[in-house]
């Protein structure tokens, strides 16, 4: 009988042990930068109510119409979260986080799920880090949050990026703009792609996001939203730009930037990298001043961003940025015989308690094979332990790189390694 073979689902990727060190390093950098900006971590469940995502992200978005992993169990409708803004807003409302006072500055790291067609930089399970500020209307909040996003890329050394910004207006400005867009596209409707024709009625702004060749000439000459902003929204947008200028964060205005989620109001932005190919958005975000109300909370202005971690790591690869050191262990205990193995097992904790990483062979290999294994493990030091060494209480500590050896007792070995 043939054994079945198993593999991950399409677009779902194992992160193997050779890869995890750079993920850990990236996560560490995110935690450290978030702490400097005084953001607090929030962790929400992977599964949410389908209705929350449909309402939050928008019934007509690609995410909700085509890309949700959703299922039912009993009377409950579950969806694997495709993003984390709606879940964070749900948690904010459900747990009355506004009562903690002031604006809530939250961040998260974790897997998201979208049933998209996989390609480089696009997976069905992918990871985001993101941040949200709930309860702040001031353009300073928009810009401090963009500064947090940029600080993570800058620290890693990904500096060849373009920050694109736009204002997608408040409901009043958007109504006027949508009408103008419809008036503009209506006479050209039969020349637009099928997908844009579908968007025309309910969501004409999404036509601007079309990647279809035949739509491009029409998009180029389409009216731009910034001509339709009311006074307050225009002033907010100007202040965002002024604050970005004052921080020396360069940006490009892109009046056609609309983003693929429906909750945005006013500021919208994307961070683009030329090192990524077709899926060139490292991250994106903006204001969503109406979402908290939409999900049942009090009116609460809010702004946030999320960034793809796989894409960040692809950019690192393209730029030859090594995020993590190659794996290594401080000391490998090479054993000869059963007494030595028992001694090693008892002495490993003493090393580890002194913050020294330490390992030994579990499968009874020869001394030669253990030395080879120590090399493969990138051990900085090894000691060989046999009956002779145990009798004398002295061990030959070998510096693996420099091939130097020194005879020391066990306490001296701990001291030497912890001094380094
Ligand atoms: P988003 O633009 O849908 O925004 O996703 C943010 C980032 O997640 C993208 O720029 C990209 O780097 C990454 N990403 C999205 N889909 C995939 C995928 N299939 N494979 C790999 N990476 C992907 C949001 O999710 C909003 N929640 C951002 C936000 C937060 N707005 C306000 N607050």
Coordinates of C-alpha atoms and ligand atoms in Angstrom, one line a residue:
X1 CA 0.0 0.0 0.0
X2 CA 1.3 3.4 -0.8
X3 CA 1.6 5.9 2.0
X4 CA -0.3 9.2 1.5
X5 CA 1.9 12.2 1.1
X6 CA 1.0 15.4 2.9
X7 CA 1.9 19.0 2.1
X8 CA 0.9 22.5 3.2
X9 CA -2.2 24.0 1.6
X10 CA -1.6 26.2 -1.4
X11 CA -0.1 29.5 -0.4
X12 CA 0.6 28.4 3.2
X13 CA 4.2 28.2 4.0
X14 CA 6.3 26.4 6.7
X15 CA 8.8 28.7 8.3
X16 CA 11.7 26.2 8.8
X17 CA 14.4 26.3 11.4
X18 CA 16.9 28.0 9.1
X19 CA 14.4 30.8 8.6
X20 CA 13.1 31.3 12.2
X21 CA 16.1 33.3 13.5
X22 CA 15.4 36.2 11.1
X23 CA 11.7 36.1 12.1
X24 CA 12.6 36.2 15.8
X25 CA 15.0 39.1 15.1
X26 CA 12.3 41.0 13.1
X27 CA 9.8 40.5 15.9
X28 CA 12.3 41.7 18.5
X29 CA 12.9 44.9 16.4
X30 CA 9.2 45.5 16.1
X31 CA 8.7 45.1 19.9
X32 CA 11.6 47.4 20.6
X33 CA 10.5 50.1 18.3
X34 CA 6.9 49.9 19.4
X35 CA 8.0 50.3 23.0
X36 CA 10.1 53.4 22.1
X37 CA 6.9 54.9 20.6
X38 CA 4.9 53.8 23.7
X39 CA 2.6 51.4 21.9
X40 CA 1.2 48.4 23.8
X41 CA 0.8 45.0 22.3
X42 CA -2.6 43.5 21.7
X43 CA -3.3 39.8 20.7
X44 CA -6.7 39.0 19.3
X45 CA -8.0 35.5 18.2
X46 CA -7.2 34.2 14.7
X47 CA -11.0 33.5 14.2
X48 CA -13.5 36.3 14.2
X49 CA -17.1 36.6 13.3
X50 CA -17.6 36.8 9.6
X51 CA -20.1 39.7 10.0
X52 CA -17.4 41.8 11.7
X53 CA -15.0 41.4 8.8
X54 CA -17.7 41.9 6.2
X55 CA -18.9 45.1 7.9
X56 CA -15.5 46.3 8.9
X57 CA -13.5 45.7 5.7
X58 CA -16.5 46.2 3.4
X59 CA -19.0 43.9 1.7
X60 CA -17.8 44.8 -1.8
X61 CA -14.1 44.5 -1.3
X62 CA -12.1 41.7 -2.9
X63 CA -11.2 40.5 0.6
X64 CA -14.8 39.9 1.6
X65 CA -16.2 38.8 -1.8
X66 CA -13.4 36.5 -2.9
X67 CA -10.7 35.9 -0.3
X68 CA -12.2 34.9 3.0
X69 CA -11.5 31.5 4.6
X70 CA -14.9 31.2 6.3
X71 CA -16.9 28.4 7.7
X72 CA -19.9 27.7 9.9
X73 CA -20.2 25.6 13.0
X74 CA -23.6 25.3 14.6
X75 CA -25.1 28.8 14.4
X76 CA -21.7 30.5 14.4
X77 CA -20.0 32.0 11.4
X78 CA -16.2 32.0 11.6
X79 CA -13.6 33.6 9.4
X80 CA -9.8 33.4 9.6
X81 CA -8.9 37.0 10.1
X82 CA -7.8 38.6 6.8
X83 CA -6.4 41.7 8.6
X84 CA -6.3 43.0 12.2
X85 CA -7.8 46.4 12.2
X86 CA -11.4 45.3 12.5
X87 CA -10.5 42.8 15.2
X88 CA -8.6 45.4 17.2
X89 CA -11.6 47.8 16.9
X90 CA -13.9 45.0 18.0
X91 CA -11.6 44.4 21.1
X92 CA -11.5 48.1 21.8
X93 CA -15.3 48.3 21.8
X94 CA -15.9 45.0 23.5
X95 CA -13.6 45.7 26.4
X96 CA -14.3 49.4 26.6
X97 CA -10.6 50.2 26.1
X98 CA -11.6 53.9 25.8
X99 CA -12.1 53.9 29.5
X100 CA -8.4 53.4 30.1
X101 CA -8.2 57.1 29.2
X102 CA -6.5 59.1 26.5
X103 CA -5.8 57.6 23.1
X104 CA -5.1 53.9 22.9
X105 CA -1.8 53.1 21.0
X106 CA -1.9 49.4 20.1
X107 CA 0.3 47.1 18.0
X108 CA 0.2 43.5 16.9
X109 CA 2.2 40.8 15.1
X110 CA 0.6 37.7 13.6
X111 CA -0.8 35.6 10.8
X112 CA -3.5 36.8 8.5
X113 CA -5.4 34.8 5.9
X114 CA -6.6 35.7 2.4
X115 CA -7.5 33.2 -0.3
X116 CA -5.5 35.0 -3.0
X117 CA -3.7 33.5 -6.0
X118 CA -0.2 32.9 -4.5
X119 CA 2.8 34.5 -6.1
X120 CA 6.1 36.0 -4.9
X121 CA 5.2 38.2 -1.9
X122 CA 1.6 37.0 -1.9
X123 CA 0.5 34.1 0.3
X124 CA -2.7 32.8 1.7
X125 CA -1.3 32.7 5.2
X126 CA 1.0 35.7 5.6
X127 CA 2.2 37.7 8.6
X128 CA 1.7 41.4 9.4
X129 CA 2.9 43.7 12.0
X130 CA 0.7 46.7 12.5
X131 CA -0.3 49.5 14.8
X132 CA -3.5 51.4 15.5
X133 CA -4.1 54.7 17.4
X134 CA -7.7 54.9 18.6
X135 CA -9.2 58.1 19.9
X136 CA -7.0 60.8 18.2
X137 CA -8.1 63.1 15.5
X138 CA -4.9 65.2 15.3
X139 CA -2.7 64.9 12.2
X140 CA 0.2 64.5 14.7
X141 CA -1.2 61.0 15.4
X142 CA -1.1 60.1 11.7
X143 CA 2.5 61.2 11.4
X144 CA 3.8 59.7 14.6
X145 CA 2.4 56.4 13.5
X146 CA 3.9 56.7 10.1
X147 CA 7.2 57.5 11.9
X148 CA 6.9 54.2 13.9
X149 CA 6.4 52.3 10.6
X150 CA 9.4 54.0 9.0
X151 CA 11.6 53.5 12.1
X152 CA 11.3 49.8 11.7
X153 CA 12.4 49.8 8.1
X154 CA 15.1 52.3 8.8
X155 CA 16.5 50.3 11.7
X156 CA 16.6 47.2 9.4
X157 CA 18.3 49.2 6.7
X158 CA 15.5 49.2 4.1
X159 CA 15.7 52.8 3.0
X160 CA 15.1 52.6 -0.7
X161 CA 11.3 53.0 -0.3
X162 CA 8.6 55.4 -1.4
X163 CA 5.9 56.6 0.9
X164 CA 2.8 57.4 -1.1
X165 CA 0.1 59.5 0.5
X166 CA -3.3 60.7 -0.3
X167 CA -6.5 61.9 1.4
X168 CA -9.5 59.8 0.5
X169 CA -11.8 62.4 2.0
X170 CA -14.5 62.4 4.6
X171 CA -18.0 61.1 3.7
X172 CA -19.1 64.6 2.5
X173 CA -16.1 65.2 0.2
X174 CA -16.3 61.6 -1.0
X175 CA -19.9 61.9 -2.1
X176 CA -19.1 64.9 -4.3
X177 CA -16.0 63.1 -5.7
X178 CA -17.8 59.8 -6.4
X179 CA -20.4 61.7 -8.4
X180 CA -17.7 63.5 -10.4
X181 CA -15.9 60.2 -11.0
X182 CA -19.1 58.6 -12.3
X183 CA -19.8 61.5 -14.6
X184 CA -16.3 61.1 -15.9
X185 CA -16.3 57.3 -16.4
X186 CA -20.0 57.0 -17.6
X187 CA -19.4 57.8 -21.3
X188 CA -16.3 55.5 -21.3
X189 CA -18.0 52.6 -19.4
X190 CA -18.0 50.1 -22.3
X191 CA -14.3 50.7 -22.9
X192 CA -13.4 49.8 -19.3
X193 CA -12.4 46.3 -18.1
X194 CA -15.1 44.0 -16.8
X195 CA -14.0 44.4 -13.3
X196 CA -14.0 48.2 -13.5
X197 CA -17.5 48.1 -15.0
X198 CA -18.6 46.1 -12.0
X199 CA -17.1 48.7 -9.6
X200 CA -18.6 51.6 -11.4
X201 CA -22.0 51.6 -9.7
X202 CA -21.2 50.9 -6.1
X203 CA -17.5 51.7 -5.7
X204 CA -16.2 53.9 -8.5
X205 CA -13.1 55.0 -6.5
X206 CA -11.8 51.4 -6.7
X207 CA -11.6 51.8 -10.5
X208 CA -8.6 54.0 -9.8
X209 CA -6.9 50.9 -8.2
X210 CA -7.4 48.8 -11.4
X211 CA -4.3 47.0 -12.7
X212 CA -6.0 46.3 -16.0
X213 CA -4.2 47.6 -19.1
X214 CA -7.2 49.0 -20.9
X215 CA -8.3 51.1 -17.9
X216 CA -5.0 53.0 -17.5
X217 CA -5.4 55.8 -20.0
X218 CA -8.8 56.6 -18.5
X219 CA -7.5 56.5 -15.0
X220 CA -4.7 58.9 -15.8
X221 CA -7.1 61.7 -16.7
X222 CA -9.7 61.0 -14.1
X223 CA -10.7 63.8 -11.6
X224 CA -8.6 63.7 -8.4
X225 CA -10.1 63.6 -4.9
X226 CA -7.9 66.3 -3.6
X227 CA -9.9 68.8 -5.8
X228 CA -13.1 67.7 -3.9
X229 CA -12.0 67.9 -0.3
X230 CA -13.9 70.2 2.0
X231 CA -12.1 72.8 4.0
X232 CA -11.6 70.8 7.2
X233 CA -10.4 67.6 5.4
X234 CA -8.1 69.6 3.1
X235 CA -6.6 71.4 6.2
X236 CA -6.1 68.0 8.0
X237 CA -4.3 66.6 4.9
X238 CA -2.1 69.7 4.6
X239 CA -1.1 69.4 8.3
X240 CA -0.2 65.7 7.8
X241 CA 2.2 66.8 5.0
X242 CA 3.6 69.7 7.0
X243 CA 4.4 67.3 9.9
X244 CA 6.0 64.8 7.6
X245 CA 8.1 67.6 6.2
X246 CA 9.1 68.7 9.6
X247 CA 10.3 65.1 10.5
X248 CA 12.2 64.9 7.2
X249 CA 10.0 61.9 6.1
X250 CA 9.8 62.2 2.3
X251 CA 6.7 61.2 0.5
X252 CA 5.0 61.4 -2.9
X253 CA 1.4 62.5 -3.2
X254 CA -0.6 60.0 -5.2
X255 CA -4.1 61.3 -5.8
X256 CA -5.2 57.9 -7.2
X257 CA -4.2 56.0 -4.1
X258 CA -7.5 54.5 -2.8
X259 CA -6.5 51.3 -0.9
X260 CA -8.4 48.0 -1.1
X261 CA -10.4 48.2 2.2
X262 CA -13.5 50.3 2.6
X263 CA -13.0 51.8 6.0
X264 CA -10.6 54.5 5.1
X265 CA -11.4 58.2 5.6
X266 CA -9.0 61.2 5.1
X267 CA -5.3 60.1 5.3
X268 CA -4.3 57.0 3.2
X269 CA -0.8 55.9 2.6
X270 CA 1.3 53.0 1.2
X271 CA 5.0 52.2 1.5
X272 CA 6.3 50.9 -1.8
X273 CA 9.6 49.1 -2.4
X274 CA 11.2 48.8 -5.9
X275 CA 12.9 45.6 -4.6
X276 CA 9.7 43.6 -4.5
X277 CA 8.5 43.1 -8.1
X278 CA 4.8 43.0 -8.8
X279 CA 3.7 42.9 -5.1
X280 CA 5.5 46.0 -4.3
X281 CA 3.5 47.3 -1.2
X282 CA 5.6 46.8 2.0
X283 CA 2.8 48.2 4.0
X284 CA -0.2 50.6 4.1
X285 CA -2.7 52.2 6.2
X286 CA -4.6 55.4 7.0
X287 CA -7.5 56.8 9.0
X288 CA -10.7 55.0 9.6
X289 CA -12.7 57.5 11.6
X290 CA -16.0 55.8 11.2
X291 CA -15.1 52.2 11.9
X292 CA -15.5 52.1 15.7
X293 CA -19.1 53.4 15.3
X294 CA -19.7 50.9 12.5
X295 CA -18.8 48.1 14.9
X296 CA -21.0 49.4 17.6
X297 CA -18.8 51.8 19.6
X298 CA -18.8 55.5 20.3
X299 CA -17.6 57.8 17.5
X300 CA -13.8 57.5 17.7
X301 CA -11.3 58.8 15.2
X302 CA -8.6 56.3 14.5
X303 CA -5.5 55.8 12.3
X304 CA -3.3 52.8 11.7
X305 CA -1.0 50.8 9.4
X306 CA -0.1 47.2 8.7
X307 CA 2.9 45.8 6.9
X308 CA 3.7 42.4 5.4
X309 CA 6.5 40.6 7.1
X310 CA 7.2 38.2 4.3
X311 CA 7.6 41.2 1.9
X312 CA 10.0 42.9 4.4
X313 CA 12.1 39.7 4.5
X314 CA 12.1 39.5 0.6
X315 CA 13.4 43.1 0.5
X316 CA 16.1 42.2 3.0
X317 CA 17.2 39.3 0.7
X318 CA 17.2 41.5 -2.3
X319 CA 19.3 44.1 -0.4
X320 CA 21.7 41.5 1.1
X321 CA 20.7 42.5 4.6
X322 CA 21.4 39.6 7.1
X323 CA 18.9 40.1 9.8
X324 CA 20.1 37.4 12.1
X325 CA 23.4 35.9 12.9
X326 CA 24.0 32.3 11.7
X327 CA 23.0 29.8 14.3
X328 CA 25.5 28.8 16.9
X329 CA 25.9 27.2 20.3
X330 CA 28.5 28.3 22.9
X331 CA 29.7 24.9 23.9
X332 CA 29.3 21.3 22.6
X333 CA 30.1 18.5 25.1
X334 CA 31.7 15.6 23.3
X335 CA 31.3 12.4 25.4
X336 CA 33.2 9.1 25.4
X337 CA 31.2 6.4 27.2
X338 CA 28.2 6.1 29.4
X339 CA 29.7 7.8 32.5
X340 CA 30.6 10.8 30.5
X341 CA 27.1 11.0 29.0
X342 CA 25.5 11.0 32.4
X343 CA 28.0 13.6 33.6
X344 CA 27.2 15.8 30.6
X345 CA 23.5 15.6 31.2
X346 CA 24.0 16.7 34.8
X347 CA 26.4 19.5 33.9
X348 CA 24.5 21.0 31.0
X349 CA 22.1 22.8 33.4
X350 CA 25.0 24.5 35.2
X351 CA 26.2 26.0 31.9
X352 CA 22.7 27.0 30.9
X353 CA 22.0 28.6 34.2
X354 CA 25.1 30.7 33.6
X355 CA 23.4 31.9 30.3
X356 CA 25.8 29.7 28.2
X357 CA 24.1 27.7 25.5
X358 CA 25.2 24.1 25.6
X359 CA 24.4 20.8 23.9
X360 CA 25.6 17.2 23.6
X361 CA 25.1 14.2 21.4
X362 CA 22.0 12.0 22.1
X363 CA 22.7 9.2 19.7
X364 CA 26.0 7.6 20.7
X365 CA 28.1 8.9 17.9
X366 CA 31.9 8.4 17.8
X367 CA 34.2 11.3 19.0
X368 CA 35.0 12.1 15.4
X369 CA 31.3 12.3 14.4
X370 CA 30.5 14.4 17.5
X371 CA 33.3 16.8 16.6
X372 CA 31.9 17.1 13.1
X373 CA 28.5 17.7 14.6
X374 CA 29.9 20.4 16.8
X375 CA 31.2 22.1 13.6
X376 CA 27.9 21.7 11.9
X377 CA 26.2 23.3 14.9
X378 CA 28.7 26.1 14.7
X379 CA 29.8 25.5 18.3
X380 CA 32.2 28.2 19.6
X381 CA 33.8 25.7 22.0
X382 CA 33.9 22.0 22.6
X383 CA 35.1 19.8 25.5
X384 CA 35.9 16.2 25.3
X385 CA 34.8 14.2 28.3
X386 CA 35.9 10.6 29.0
X387 CA 36.8 8.6 32.1
X388 CA 40.3 10.1 32.2
X389 CA 39.0 13.7 32.2
X390 CA 36.4 12.8 34.9
X391 CA 39.1 11.3 37.1
X392 CA 41.3 14.4 36.8
X393 CA 38.5 16.9 36.9
X394 CA 40.2 18.7 34.0
X395 CA 38.8 19.1 30.5
X396 CA 40.3 20.3 27.3
X397 CA 38.4 23.3 26.2
X398 CA 38.8 23.8 22.4
X399 CA 38.1 27.1 20.7
X400 CA 36.7 25.7 17.5
X401 CA 37.5 28.6 15.2
X402 CA 41.0 29.2 16.3
X403 CA 41.8 25.5 17.1
X404 CA 43.3 26.5 20.4
X405 CA 43.1 24.3 23.4
X406 CA 43.3 24.9 27.2
X407 CA 43.0 22.4 30.1
X408 CA 40.6 23.8 32.7
X409 CA 38.3 22.5 35.4
X410 CA 34.6 22.8 34.9
X411 CA 34.1 26.0 37.1
X412 CA 36.9 27.7 35.1
X413 CA 35.2 26.8 31.9
X414 CA 31.9 28.4 33.1
X415 CA 33.8 31.5 34.1
X416 CA 35.7 31.8 30.9
X417 CA 32.6 31.4 28.7
X418 CA 30.5 33.7 30.8
X419 CA 33.2 36.4 30.7
X420 CA 33.0 36.5 26.9
Ligands
LIG1 P1 -3.4 45.9 3.5 O1 -2.9 46.9 2.6 O2 -4.5 45.1 3.1 O3 -3.9 46.7 4.8 O4 -2.3 45.0 4.1 C1 -1.1 45.6 4.6 C2 0.1 44.8 4.1 O5 0.0 43.4 4.3 C3 0.3 44.9 2.5 O6 1.0 46.1 2.2 C4 1.3 43.7 2.3 O7 2.6 44.1 2.6 C5 0.7 42.7 3.3 N1 -0.1 41.8 2.6 C6 -1.4 41.9 2.3 N2 -1.9 40.8 1.7 C7 -0.8 39.9 1.6 C8 -0.7 38.6 1.1 N3 -1.7 37.9 0.5 N4 0.6 38.1 1.1 C9 1.6 38.7 1.7 N5 1.5 39.9 2.2 C10 0.3 40.6 2.2 C11 -4.4 46.2 5.9 O8 -4.4 45.0 6.2 C12 -4.9 47.2 6.9 N6 -5.5 46.4 8.1 C13 -3.9 48.2 7.3 C14 -4.4 49.2 8.3 C15 -4.2 49.1 9.6 N7 -5.1 50.2 8.1 C16 -5.3 50.9 9.2 N8 -4.8 50.2 10.2

